[in-house]
Structures are given as structure tokens and as C-alpha cells.
Amino acid sequence: MSNYYDNIIDMSNRGVEVSLGGYPVRGKDFAWNTDLNISVNRNRIESLNNAQINSYMQDAFIVGKPAGTVKGYIVDHIVQNMDEVNELNAKAVEKGFAEYQSGIGVGDFLMKDTDGNGTITSDDRQVIATPEPKFFGGWTNMFTYKNLSLSFLMQFSCGGEAVYSNLGEEISGVLGQSVGRELYGNTWTPERTDAKYARLVAGTMSYNYMANDRFVFDTSYLRMKNITLSYSLPKAWINKLYLSNASLFVTATNLFTITQWPGLDPETVATGITSMGTNNDPYPLSRSFSLGVKLQF
């Protein structure tokens, strides 16, 4: 037996959920009913208990941090000329290293030497993204005026972070790889030296494609999850049709989303513990519209 699974890691979850609701307006013809739900959860790895975690999973389990964290490099800046690289390489050689950062050239990301040893290695990676939101929830409203009713659900999440993994794939320069709207026109060139991202070069061997803080984005969003407009037929009509109730309705789901996330959908960030802080644009939630008739006999 080469593998076994055990609940060996100590993890804590502490949170609170608050729900408020009522009728701010309740009149003869018009009424407004609203319900707000807000949840807060704080996850924390308390102890690994000497657990032997696979190397590709270790970054997601850090004592004192929430599960699912992402480690990566901190970008200091983009190299504008080789003089600074030559100077850093010279200092690295004095400390017994071959170079400061392998494969680096003009237009590449210069990573921060966070451990101060004079060269860039995997030990310089820091926690750059924590997927746990500060709070999340939903807001439901229903407005009624005589036989008309309008109801909607707003869904929200605030404060989570994730690495937009598509950027690493796109900037790696693999031939045939498409370039998305976030990267397009925002990479370094001799004419665009103030770009956010490093140069786009086919088959680059630099650190440009590795997870770093410039690939991290806020996953906060506010979404119109569902909205329904309905009309209840007058009682006189219902009685003539020998019905107890009848209504017409039109519904839209996932109508719009307000977010700064550069990808297709912040809600589809991966949910597995080791990948919940990354996203590479899986198939997004669909927007749908429907018409219907509801009859009760």
C-alpha cells in the first residue's frame, strides 16, 4: 500500500450567520417584503501534526492560515535594462550562487528575494491569495402591487482572492495558446514599458508564467441570481375557469454580475481544497429566461 488517508490535521471553523427580514412597507395595494442573510466564517489550520502531505498540496495547508491558500512570488518590477540584472548577478556570485534569477531578461518579472539570501528560489514564495471571503450571503425582496409581484434574489461574496491561472498559461508563450482580454495589450514591449505584465515571448524559460501576486484578483461579486415578474389573474376570471389560482410569470436567472474578476465568472473559482484559490475559466453559469403559466385547481 503506497497511500493512505487520515484525518490528521487539526482545523477550526468559527463563524456566525445573521438573518434579518420584515415588511418595510405594507399597505392596502402595495407591500415590500425583504430578507437579508449574511454569513461569516473563519477557517484556520491549527496544526499539521507532522502530517506527510504530498508536495503539490503543501502550499494549501499552512499553520495559522485558512485551508486553500496559494503561494507564489512577489513581483518587484519589470526589468527595463540589463544593467540592474548584471549587478544583481554579480552580488549573487559573491554569495556563492550562479545568478540572481534564472532566465531573466529585459521585459521579464524581477521577483523579490524575500528570504534575503541573494538568489531567487522556491523559498522566496509567499502566501499571495486567500480564497476565504470576509463575508457572503443573499438578499431577497418581493414587491407586490395589486395583482403584480416582482421578486428577486441578489447573491454576494466579499473579500476572497484567487490566482487567475489563465494568465500564467497565456504568458508562458506556448504556440497556439490564445491571449485573453486581461493580458492582451497589457504586456511589456519597448514601447509599453509601464505594462502590468511581463513580455510575451514564445517558449519563455523565465519566471514570468509562475504564480505571482500580479495574477491575483479579488473574487468579490454581486449577482442578480434570480428575478421574477408575475401577474395573478383576477378572481372573477379564475372562478370562470374553475381554478383556485392562476398566474403568468417571466423569470431570468444569472441576469448580471458586478465584479472586478477578469475571468468569466468569480463564482466558478475551483472548490477543491488544493485548488480553491485558483481559477482558469471553467464553463460559466448560464443566463436563462423563461415564461410560464401557473395553474392551481
PDB file of C-alpha atoms in Angstrom:
ATOM      1  CA  MET A   1       0.000   0.000   0.000  1.00  0.00           C
ATOM      2  CA  SER A   2       1.621   3.251  -1.136  1.00  0.00           C
ATOM      3  CA  ASN A   3      -1.001   5.732   0.140  1.00  0.00           C
ATOM      4  CA  TYR A   4      -3.449   6.080   2.985  1.00  0.00           C
ATOM      5  CA  TYR A   5      -5.840   8.792   4.105  1.00  0.00           C
ATOM      6  CA  ASP A   6      -6.340  10.027   7.645  1.00  0.00           C
ATOM      7  CA  ASN A   7      -7.955  12.983   9.403  1.00  0.00           C
ATOM      8  CA  ILE A   8      -4.680  14.018  10.973  1.00  0.00           C
ATOM      9  CA  ILE A   9      -4.688  17.810  10.517  1.00  0.00           C
ATOM     10  CA  ASP A  10      -6.287  19.986  13.201  1.00  0.00           C
ATOM     11  CA  MET A  11      -8.557  22.585  11.594  1.00  0.00           C
ATOM     12  CA  SER A  12     -11.026  25.014  13.135  1.00  0.00           C
ATOM     13  CA  ASN A  13     -14.042  26.824  11.710  1.00  0.00           C
ATOM     14  CA  ARG A  14     -15.660  29.690  13.567  1.00  0.00           C
ATOM     15  CA  GLY A  15     -18.413  31.792  12.144  1.00  0.00           C
ATOM     16  CA  VAL A  16     -21.729  33.497  12.538  1.00  0.00           C
ATOM     17  CA  GLU A  17     -24.805  33.814  10.375  1.00  0.00           C
ATOM     18  CA  VAL A  18     -27.255  36.697  10.657  1.00  0.00           C
ATOM     19  CA  SER A  19     -30.652  36.851   9.020  1.00  0.00           C
ATOM     20  CA  LEU A  20     -32.900  39.905   9.063  1.00  0.00           C
ATOM     21  CA  GLY A  21     -36.298  40.237   7.457  1.00  0.00           C
ATOM     22  CA  GLY A  22     -39.595  42.019   7.563  1.00  0.00           C
ATOM     23  CA  TYR A  23     -42.090  44.260   5.800  1.00  0.00           C
ATOM     24  CA  PRO A  24     -40.702  47.808   5.461  1.00  0.00           C
ATOM     25  CA  VAL A  25     -43.921  48.693   3.631  1.00  0.00           C
ATOM     26  CA  ARG A  26     -47.306  47.010   3.997  1.00  0.00           C
ATOM     27  CA  GLY A  27     -50.236  48.890   2.515  1.00  0.00           C
ATOM     28  CA  LYS A  28     -53.624  48.105   1.053  1.00  0.00           C
ATOM     29  CA  ASP A  29     -52.376  47.764  -2.526  1.00  0.00           C
ATOM     30  CA  PHE A  30     -48.584  47.824  -2.159  1.00  0.00           C
ATOM     31  CA  ALA A  31     -46.222  45.764   0.019  1.00  0.00           C
ATOM     32  CA  TRP A  32     -42.497  45.188   0.241  1.00  0.00           C
ATOM     33  CA  ASN A  33     -41.046  42.114   1.934  1.00  0.00           C
ATOM     34  CA  THR A  34     -37.260  41.811   2.325  1.00  0.00           C
ATOM     35  CA  ASP A  35     -34.839  39.271   3.831  1.00  0.00           C
ATOM     36  CA  LEU A  36     -31.078  39.724   4.208  1.00  0.00           C
ATOM     37  CA  ASN A  37     -28.720  36.887   5.089  1.00  0.00           C
ATOM     38  CA  ILE A  38     -25.032  37.458   5.887  1.00  0.00           C
ATOM     39  CA  SER A  39     -22.576  34.712   6.862  1.00  0.00           C
ATOM     40  CA  VAL A  40     -19.028  34.977   8.179  1.00  0.00           C
ATOM     41  CA  ASN A  41     -16.676  32.026   8.531  1.00  0.00           C
ATOM     42  CA  ARG A  42     -13.060  31.903   9.667  1.00  0.00           C
ATOM     43  CA  ASN A  43     -11.167  28.767   8.803  1.00  0.00           C
ATOM     44  CA  ARG A  44      -7.725  28.099  10.290  1.00  0.00           C
ATOM     45  CA  ILE A  45      -5.171  25.297  10.120  1.00  0.00           C
ATOM     46  CA  GLU A  46      -4.270  24.787  13.779  1.00  0.00           C
ATOM     47  CA  SER A  47      -1.692  22.011  13.468  1.00  0.00           C
ATOM     48  CA  LEU A  48      -0.397  19.628  10.819  1.00  0.00           C
ATOM     49  CA  ASN A  49       0.553  17.060  13.476  1.00  0.00           C
ATOM     50  CA  ASN A  50       3.586  16.064  11.394  1.00  0.00           C
ATOM     51  CA  ALA A  51       1.310  15.033   8.524  1.00  0.00           C
ATOM     52  CA  GLN A  52       3.125  13.866   5.404  1.00  0.00           C
ATOM     53  CA  ILE A  53       1.400  15.954   2.722  1.00  0.00           C
ATOM     54  CA  ASN A  54       2.046  15.496  -0.979  1.00  0.00           C
ATOM     55  CA  SER A  55       4.314  18.212  -2.322  1.00  0.00           C
ATOM     56  CA  TYR A  56       1.695  19.611  -4.695  1.00  0.00           C
ATOM     57  CA  MET A  57      -0.719  20.045  -1.746  1.00  0.00           C
ATOM     58  CA  GLN A  58       1.601  21.555   0.841  1.00  0.00           C
ATOM     59  CA  ASP A  59       1.018  25.187  -0.110  1.00  0.00           C
ATOM     60  CA  ALA A  60      -2.701  24.822   0.631  1.00  0.00           C
ATOM     61  CA  PHE A  61      -2.128  23.767   4.250  1.00  0.00           C
ATOM     62  CA  ILE A  62      -0.174  26.341   6.238  1.00  0.00           C
ATOM     63  CA  VAL A  63      -0.467  26.548  10.003  1.00  0.00           C
ATOM     64  CA  GLY A  64      -2.210  29.747  11.032  1.00  0.00           C
ATOM     65  CA  LYS A  65      -3.770  30.258   7.593  1.00  0.00           C
ATOM     66  CA  PRO A  66      -7.093  29.178   6.061  1.00  0.00           C
ATOM     67  CA  ALA A  67      -7.101  25.988   4.018  1.00  0.00           C
ATOM     68  CA  GLY A  68      -6.625  26.559   0.312  1.00  0.00           C
ATOM     69  CA  THR A  69      -4.063  29.360   0.400  1.00  0.00           C
ATOM     70  CA  VAL A  70      -1.905  29.934  -2.667  1.00  0.00           C
ATOM     71  CA  LYS A  71       1.818  30.631  -2.510  1.00  0.00           C
ATOM     72  CA  GLY A  72       3.681  32.473  -5.203  1.00  0.00           C
ATOM     73  CA  TYR A  73       6.364  35.014  -5.977  1.00  0.00           C
ATOM     74  CA  ILE A  74       6.185  38.727  -5.245  1.00  0.00           C
ATOM     75  CA  VAL A  75       6.939  40.826  -8.315  1.00  0.00           C
ATOM     76  CA  ASP A  76       9.289  43.692  -7.552  1.00  0.00           C
ATOM     77  CA  HIS A  77       9.058  45.245 -11.010  1.00  0.00           C
ATOM     78  CA  ILE A  78       9.628  44.533 -14.693  1.00  0.00           C
ATOM     79  CA  VAL A  79      13.247  44.709 -15.857  1.00  0.00           C
ATOM     80  CA  GLN A  80      13.844  47.730 -18.102  1.00  0.00           C
ATOM     81  CA  ASN A  81      17.548  47.176 -18.842  1.00  0.00           C
ATOM     82  CA  MET A  82      20.179  44.518 -18.188  1.00  0.00           C
ATOM     83  CA  ASP A  83      22.393  46.725 -16.030  1.00  0.00           C
ATOM     84  CA  GLU A  84      20.369  46.014 -12.888  1.00  0.00           C
ATOM     85  CA  VAL A  85      20.312  42.288 -13.695  1.00  0.00           C
ATOM     86  CA  ASN A  86      24.094  42.218 -14.153  1.00  0.00           C
ATOM     87  CA  GLU A  87      24.523  43.988 -10.830  1.00  0.00           C
ATOM     88  CA  LEU A  88      22.241  41.531  -9.034  1.00  0.00           C
ATOM     89  CA  ASN A  89      24.014  38.587 -10.677  1.00  0.00           C
ATOM     90  CA  ALA A  90      27.372  39.915  -9.536  1.00  0.00           C
ATOM     91  CA  LYS A  91      26.159  40.141  -5.934  1.00  0.00           C
ATOM     92  CA  ALA A  92      24.695  36.633  -6.194  1.00  0.00           C
ATOM     93  CA  VAL A  93      28.030  35.250  -7.405  1.00  0.00           C
ATOM     94  CA  GLU A  94      29.771  36.868  -4.421  1.00  0.00           C
ATOM     95  CA  LYS A  95      27.425  34.868  -2.184  1.00  0.00           C
ATOM     96  CA  GLY A  96      28.196  31.624  -3.999  1.00  0.00           C
ATOM     97  CA  PHE A  97      25.251  31.451  -6.397  1.00  0.00           C
ATOM     98  CA  ALA A  98      25.342  31.203 -10.170  1.00  0.00           C
ATOM     99  CA  GLU A  99      22.888  34.071 -10.688  1.00  0.00           C
ATOM    100  CA  TYR A 100      20.152  36.088  -9.044  1.00  0.00           C
ATOM    101  CA  GLN A 101      17.202  34.807 -11.101  1.00  0.00           C
ATOM    102  CA  SER A 102      17.452  32.267 -13.889  1.00  0.00           C
ATOM    103  CA  GLY A 103      16.324  33.050 -17.419  1.00  0.00           C
ATOM    104  CA  ILE A 104      15.672  36.725 -16.788  1.00  0.00           C
ATOM    105  CA  GLY A 105      15.920  39.396 -19.471  1.00  0.00           C
ATOM    106  CA  VAL A 106      14.572  42.821 -20.332  1.00  0.00           C
ATOM    107  CA  GLY A 107      10.784  42.825 -20.057  1.00  0.00           C
ATOM    108  CA  ASP A 108      10.633  39.971 -17.527  1.00  0.00           C
ATOM    109  CA  PHE A 109       9.321  39.995 -13.977  1.00  0.00           C
ATOM    110  CA  LEU A 110      12.035  40.590 -11.366  1.00  0.00           C
ATOM    111  CA  MET A 111      10.970  38.683  -8.265  1.00  0.00           C
ATOM    112  CA  LYS A 112      11.643  39.822  -4.712  1.00  0.00           C
ATOM    113  CA  ASP A 113      14.292  37.986  -2.731  1.00  0.00           C
ATOM    114  CA  THR A 114      12.063  37.637   0.324  1.00  0.00           C
ATOM    115  CA  ASP A 115      14.431  35.423   2.308  1.00  0.00           C
ATOM    116  CA  GLY A 116      17.383  37.760   1.619  1.00  0.00           C
ATOM    117  CA  ASN A 117      19.868  35.064   0.594  1.00  0.00           C
ATOM    118  CA  GLY A 118      20.797  36.755  -2.696  1.00  0.00           C
ATOM    119  CA  THR A 119      19.080  34.465  -5.214  1.00  0.00           C
ATOM    120  CA  ILE A 120      15.545  33.530  -6.241  1.00  0.00           C
ATOM    121  CA  THR A 121      14.354  30.047  -5.287  1.00  0.00           C
ATOM    122  CA  SER A 122      11.041  28.463  -4.341  1.00  0.00           C
ATOM    123  CA  ASP A 123      11.752  29.525  -0.745  1.00  0.00           C
ATOM    124  CA  ASP A 124      11.027  33.119  -1.776  1.00  0.00           C
ATOM    125  CA  ARG A 125       7.374  32.323  -2.390  1.00  0.00           C
ATOM    126  CA  GLN A 126       4.860  33.865  -0.019  1.00  0.00           C
ATOM    127  CA  VAL A 127       1.121  33.468   0.539  1.00  0.00           C
ATOM    128  CA  ILE A 128      -0.356  35.623  -2.225  1.00  0.00           C
ATOM    129  CA  ALA A 129      -4.018  34.592  -2.172  1.00  0.00           C
ATOM    130  CA  THR A 130      -6.512  33.548   0.495  1.00  0.00           C
ATOM    131  CA  PRO A 131      -9.767  32.263  -1.007  1.00  0.00           C
ATOM    132  CA  GLU A 132     -11.883  32.685   2.119  1.00  0.00           C
ATOM    133  CA  PRO A 133     -14.263  35.648   1.747  1.00  0.00           C
ATOM    134  CA  LYS A 134     -14.743  38.155   4.551  1.00  0.00           C
ATOM    135  CA  PHE A 135     -18.488  37.627   4.306  1.00  0.00           C
ATOM    136  CA  PHE A 136     -21.091  36.258   1.892  1.00  0.00           C
ATOM    137  CA  GLY A 137     -24.845  35.912   1.632  1.00  0.00           C
ATOM    138  CA  GLY A 138     -28.010  36.831  -0.177  1.00  0.00           C
ATOM    139  CA  TRP A 139     -30.715  39.493  -0.266  1.00  0.00           C
ATOM    140  CA  THR A 140     -34.281  38.580  -1.218  1.00  0.00           C
ATOM    141  CA  ASN A 141     -37.002  41.115  -1.999  1.00  0.00           C
ATOM    142  CA  MET A 142     -40.619  40.897  -3.068  1.00  0.00           C
ATOM    143  CA  PHE A 143     -42.714  43.830  -4.174  1.00  0.00           C
ATOM    144  CA  THR A 144     -46.454  43.414  -4.722  1.00  0.00           C
ATOM    145  CA  TYR A 145     -48.912  45.897  -6.182  1.00  0.00           C
ATOM    146  CA  LYS A 146     -52.442  44.626  -6.509  1.00  0.00           C
ATOM    147  CA  ASN A 147     -52.130  41.591  -8.861  1.00  0.00           C
ATOM    148  CA  LEU A 148     -48.498  42.276  -9.865  1.00  0.00           C
ATOM    149  CA  SER A 149     -45.482  40.974  -7.983  1.00  0.00           C
ATOM    150  CA  LEU A 150     -41.771  41.406  -8.538  1.00  0.00           C
ATOM    151  CA  SER A 151     -39.277  39.246  -6.623  1.00  0.00           C
ATOM    152  CA  PHE A 152     -35.508  38.985  -6.894  1.00  0.00           C
ATOM    153  CA  LEU A 153     -32.522  37.416  -5.164  1.00  0.00           C
ATOM    154  CA  MET A 154     -29.151  39.177  -5.046  1.00  0.00           C
ATOM    155  CA  GLN A 155     -26.215  36.908  -4.181  1.00  0.00           C
ATOM    156  CA  PHE A 156     -22.927  38.362  -2.944  1.00  0.00           C
ATOM    157  CA  SER A 157     -19.460  37.498  -1.708  1.00  0.00           C
ATOM    158  CA  CYS A 158     -16.818  39.927  -0.488  1.00  0.00           C
ATOM    159  CA  GLY A 159     -13.112  39.707   0.250  1.00  0.00           C
ATOM    160  CA  GLY A 160     -11.942  36.433  -1.297  1.00  0.00           C
ATOM    161  CA  GLU A 161      -8.860  36.206  -3.526  1.00  0.00           C
ATOM    162  CA  ALA A 162      -7.719  33.834  -6.230  1.00  0.00           C
ATOM    163  CA  VAL A 163      -4.972  33.449  -8.801  1.00  0.00           C
ATOM    164  CA  TYR A 164      -6.314  33.843 -12.328  1.00  0.00           C
ATOM    165  CA  SER A 165      -4.414  30.854 -13.667  1.00  0.00           C
ATOM    166  CA  ASN A 166      -5.135  31.653 -17.306  1.00  0.00           C
ATOM    167  CA  LEU A 167      -2.587  34.451 -17.141  1.00  0.00           C
ATOM    168  CA  GLY A 168       0.234  32.031 -16.359  1.00  0.00           C
ATOM    169  CA  GLU A 169      -0.777  29.773 -19.228  1.00  0.00           C
ATOM    170  CA  GLU A 170      -1.102  32.655 -21.675  1.00  0.00           C
ATOM    171  CA  ILE A 171       2.150  34.382 -20.735  1.00  0.00           C
ATOM    172  CA  SER A 172       4.113  31.124 -20.939  1.00  0.00           C
ATOM    173  CA  GLY A 173       4.226  31.645 -24.700  1.00  0.00           C
ATOM    174  CA  VAL A 174       3.035  28.206 -25.784  1.00  0.00           C
ATOM    175  CA  LEU A 175       2.400  28.304 -29.514  1.00  0.00           C
ATOM    176  CA  GLY A 176      -1.302  28.099 -30.252  1.00  0.00           C
ATOM    177  CA  GLN A 177      -2.291  29.439 -26.829  1.00  0.00           C
ATOM    178  CA  SER A 178      -4.852  32.233 -27.075  1.00  0.00           C
ATOM    179  CA  VAL A 179      -4.461  35.508 -25.181  1.00  0.00           C
ATOM    180  CA  GLY A 180      -7.398  36.760 -23.109  1.00  0.00           C
ATOM    181  CA  ARG A 181      -8.648  40.297 -22.692  1.00  0.00           C
ATOM    182  CA  GLU A 182      -6.804  40.862 -19.392  1.00  0.00           C
ATOM    183  CA  LEU A 183      -3.384  40.121 -20.899  1.00  0.00           C
ATOM    184  CA  TYR A 184      -3.972  41.439 -24.401  1.00  0.00           C
ATOM    185  CA  GLY A 185      -2.346  44.850 -24.873  1.00  0.00           C
ATOM    186  CA  ASN A 186      -1.060  44.845 -21.291  1.00  0.00           C
ATOM    187  CA  THR A 187       2.302  43.073 -21.676  1.00  0.00           C
ATOM    188  CA  TRP A 188       5.716  44.740 -21.720  1.00  0.00           C
ATOM    189  CA  THR A 189       7.148  45.955 -25.010  1.00  0.00           C
ATOM    190  CA  PRO A 190       9.874  48.552 -25.698  1.00  0.00           C
ATOM    191  CA  GLU A 191       7.039  50.985 -26.481  1.00  0.00           C
ATOM    192  CA  ARG A 192       4.895  49.951 -23.482  1.00  0.00           C
ATOM    193  CA  THR A 193       7.310  49.939 -20.567  1.00  0.00           C
ATOM    194  CA  ASP A 194       4.656  50.695 -17.943  1.00  0.00           C
ATOM    195  CA  ALA A 195       2.702  47.487 -18.648  1.00  0.00           C
ATOM    196  CA  LYS A 196       1.389  45.402 -15.749  1.00  0.00           C
ATOM    197  CA  TYR A 197       2.585  42.088 -17.154  1.00  0.00           C
ATOM    198  CA  ALA A 198       5.904  40.792 -18.442  1.00  0.00           C
ATOM    199  CA  ARG A 199       6.765  40.404 -22.115  1.00  0.00           C
ATOM    200  CA  LEU A 200       5.024  37.798 -24.231  1.00  0.00           C
ATOM    201  CA  VAL A 201       7.663  35.501 -25.708  1.00  0.00           C
ATOM    202  CA  ALA A 202       7.194  32.066 -27.257  1.00  0.00           C
ATOM    203  CA  GLY A 203       8.665  29.332 -25.094  1.00  0.00           C
ATOM    204  CA  THR A 204       9.985  31.641 -22.379  1.00  0.00           C
ATOM    205  CA  MET A 205      12.078  29.953 -19.700  1.00  0.00           C
ATOM    206  CA  SER A 206      11.805  32.807 -17.194  1.00  0.00           C
ATOM    207  CA  TYR A 207       9.701  33.070 -14.038  1.00  0.00           C
ATOM    208  CA  ASN A 208       7.023  35.082 -15.864  1.00  0.00           C
ATOM    209  CA  TYR A 209       4.444  32.285 -16.011  1.00  0.00           C
ATOM    210  CA  MET A 210       4.820  31.162 -12.392  1.00  0.00           C
ATOM    211  CA  ALA A 211       2.175  32.088  -9.820  1.00  0.00           C
ATOM    212  CA  ASN A 212       2.817  35.604  -8.586  1.00  0.00           C
ATOM    213  CA  ASP A 213       0.965  38.455  -6.943  1.00  0.00           C
ATOM    214  CA  ARG A 214       0.179  40.177 -10.253  1.00  0.00           C
ATOM    215  CA  PHE A 215      -2.023  37.234 -11.181  1.00  0.00           C
ATOM    216  CA  VAL A 216      -4.115  37.657  -8.006  1.00  0.00           C
ATOM    217  CA  PHE A 217      -7.565  39.250  -8.163  1.00  0.00           C
ATOM    218  CA  ASP A 218     -10.438  39.919  -5.813  1.00  0.00           C
ATOM    219  CA  THR A 219     -13.254  37.389  -6.251  1.00  0.00           C
ATOM    220  CA  SER A 220     -15.902  39.652  -4.704  1.00  0.00           C
ATOM    221  CA  TYR A 221     -19.112  39.877  -6.664  1.00  0.00           C
ATOM    222  CA  LEU A 222     -22.746  40.944  -6.551  1.00  0.00           C
ATOM    223  CA  ARG A 223     -25.034  38.841  -8.737  1.00  0.00           C
ATOM    224  CA  MET A 224     -28.672  39.129  -9.748  1.00  0.00           C
ATOM    225  CA  LYS A 225     -29.280  35.438  -9.195  1.00  0.00           C
ATOM    226  CA  ASN A 226     -32.975  35.374  -9.937  1.00  0.00           C
ATOM    227  CA  ILE A 227     -35.706  37.869 -10.813  1.00  0.00           C
ATOM    228  CA  THR A 228     -39.357  37.043 -11.439  1.00  0.00           C
ATOM    229  CA  LEU A 229     -42.248  39.227 -12.549  1.00  0.00           C
ATOM    230  CA  SER A 230     -45.689  37.642 -12.177  1.00  0.00           C
ATOM    231  CA  TYR A 231     -49.307  38.619 -12.654  1.00  0.00           C
ATOM    232  CA  SER A 232     -52.151  36.882 -10.839  1.00  0.00           C
ATOM    233  CA  LEU A 233     -55.350  36.682 -12.831  1.00  0.00           C
ATOM    234  CA  PRO A 234     -58.380  38.450 -11.322  1.00  0.00           C
ATOM    235  CA  LYS A 235     -60.633  36.332  -9.096  1.00  0.00           C
ATOM    236  CA  ALA A 236     -63.550  36.708 -11.487  1.00  0.00           C
ATOM    237  CA  TRP A 237     -61.523  35.136 -14.298  1.00  0.00           C
ATOM    238  CA  ILE A 238     -60.242  32.356 -12.054  1.00  0.00           C
ATOM    239  CA  ASN A 239     -63.750  31.449 -10.920  1.00  0.00           C
ATOM    240  CA  LYS A 240     -64.984  31.241 -14.514  1.00  0.00           C
ATOM    241  CA  LEU A 241     -62.125  28.836 -15.303  1.00  0.00           C
ATOM    242  CA  TYR A 242     -62.891  26.746 -12.203  1.00  0.00           C
ATOM    243  CA  LEU A 243     -59.429  27.329 -10.788  1.00  0.00           C
ATOM    244  CA  SER A 244     -58.275  28.162  -7.288  1.00  0.00           C
ATOM    245  CA  ASN A 245     -55.380  30.308  -8.554  1.00  0.00           C
ATOM    246  CA  ALA A 246     -53.705  31.242 -11.826  1.00  0.00           C
ATOM    247  CA  SER A 247     -50.787  33.461 -12.745  1.00  0.00           C
ATOM    248  CA  LEU A 248     -48.431  34.340 -15.565  1.00  0.00           C
ATOM    249  CA  PHE A 249     -44.740  34.822 -14.932  1.00  0.00           C
ATOM    250  CA  VAL A 250     -41.411  35.627 -16.583  1.00  0.00           C
ATOM    251  CA  THR A 251     -38.128  34.679 -14.885  1.00  0.00           C
ATOM    252  CA  ALA A 252     -34.486  35.466 -15.531  1.00  0.00           C
ATOM    253  CA  THR A 253     -31.574  33.742 -13.773  1.00  0.00           C
ATOM    254  CA  ASN A 254     -27.964  34.949 -13.531  1.00  0.00           C
ATOM    255  CA  LEU A 255     -29.057  38.170 -15.203  1.00  0.00           C
ATOM    256  CA  PHE A 256     -25.894  40.168 -14.415  1.00  0.00           C
ATOM    257  CA  THR A 257     -22.825  40.140 -12.180  1.00  0.00           C
ATOM    258  CA  ILE A 258     -20.872  43.101 -10.819  1.00  0.00           C
ATOM    259  CA  THR A 259     -17.248  42.122 -10.164  1.00  0.00           C
ATOM    260  CA  GLN A 260     -13.620  43.066 -10.754  1.00  0.00           C
ATOM    261  CA  TRP A 261     -12.692  39.460 -11.516  1.00  0.00           C
ATOM    262  CA  PRO A 262     -11.092  39.423 -15.015  1.00  0.00           C
ATOM    263  CA  GLY A 263     -12.326  35.978 -15.985  1.00  0.00           C
ATOM    264  CA  LEU A 264     -15.719  34.625 -16.943  1.00  0.00           C
ATOM    265  CA  ASP A 265     -17.231  34.035 -13.531  1.00  0.00           C
ATOM    266  CA  PRO A 266     -15.926  34.626  -9.974  1.00  0.00           C
ATOM    267  CA  GLU A 267     -18.399  32.094  -8.581  1.00  0.00           C
ATOM    268  CA  THR A 268     -16.819  29.245 -10.533  1.00  0.00           C
ATOM    269  CA  VAL A 269     -13.464  29.511  -8.752  1.00  0.00           C
ATOM    270  CA  ALA A 270     -12.377  25.930  -8.025  1.00  0.00           C
ATOM    271  CA  THR A 271     -13.810  24.498  -4.814  1.00  0.00           C
ATOM    272  CA  GLY A 272     -11.335  21.700  -4.034  1.00  0.00           C
ATOM    273  CA  ILE A 273      -9.107  22.494  -1.049  1.00  0.00           C
ATOM    274  CA  THR A 274      -5.896  22.463  -3.078  1.00  0.00           C
ATOM    275  CA  SER A 275      -7.342  24.499  -5.960  1.00  0.00           C
ATOM    276  CA  MET A 276      -9.930  26.776  -4.360  1.00  0.00           C
ATOM    277  CA  GLY A 277      -7.550  29.734  -4.675  1.00  0.00           C
ATOM    278  CA  THR A 278      -7.074  29.330  -8.434  1.00  0.00           C
ATOM    279  CA  ASN A 279      -9.276  29.684 -11.482  1.00  0.00           C
ATOM    280  CA  ASN A 280      -8.771  29.000 -15.171  1.00  0.00           C
ATOM    281  CA  ASP A 281     -12.222  29.812 -16.537  1.00  0.00           C
ATOM    282  CA  PRO A 282     -14.309  26.655 -16.415  1.00  0.00           C
ATOM    283  CA  TYR A 283     -17.660  26.755 -18.200  1.00  0.00           C
ATOM    284  CA  PRO A 284     -19.570  29.717 -16.709  1.00  0.00           C
ATOM    285  CA  LEU A 285     -23.050  29.721 -15.258  1.00  0.00           C
ATOM    286  CA  SER A 286     -25.631  30.190 -17.983  1.00  0.00           C
ATOM    287  CA  ARG A 287     -28.061  33.080 -18.186  1.00  0.00           C
ATOM    288  CA  SER A 288     -31.597  31.867 -18.787  1.00  0.00           C
ATOM    289  CA  PHE A 289     -35.038  33.347 -19.414  1.00  0.00           C
ATOM    290  CA  SER A 290     -38.356  31.566 -19.083  1.00  0.00           C
ATOM    291  CA  LEU A 291     -42.049  32.283 -19.496  1.00  0.00           C
ATOM    292  CA  GLY A 292     -44.743  30.277 -17.805  1.00  0.00           C
ATOM    293  CA  VAL A 293     -48.270  29.843 -16.590  1.00  0.00           C
ATOM    294  CA  LYS A 294     -49.048  28.552 -13.110  1.00  0.00           C
ATOM    295  CA  LEU A 295     -52.448  26.956 -12.600  1.00  0.00           C
ATOM    296  CA  GLN A 296     -53.855  25.611  -9.336  1.00  0.00           C
ATOM    297  CA  PHE A 297     -57.033  23.554  -9.389  1.00  0.00           C
TER     298      PHE A 297
END
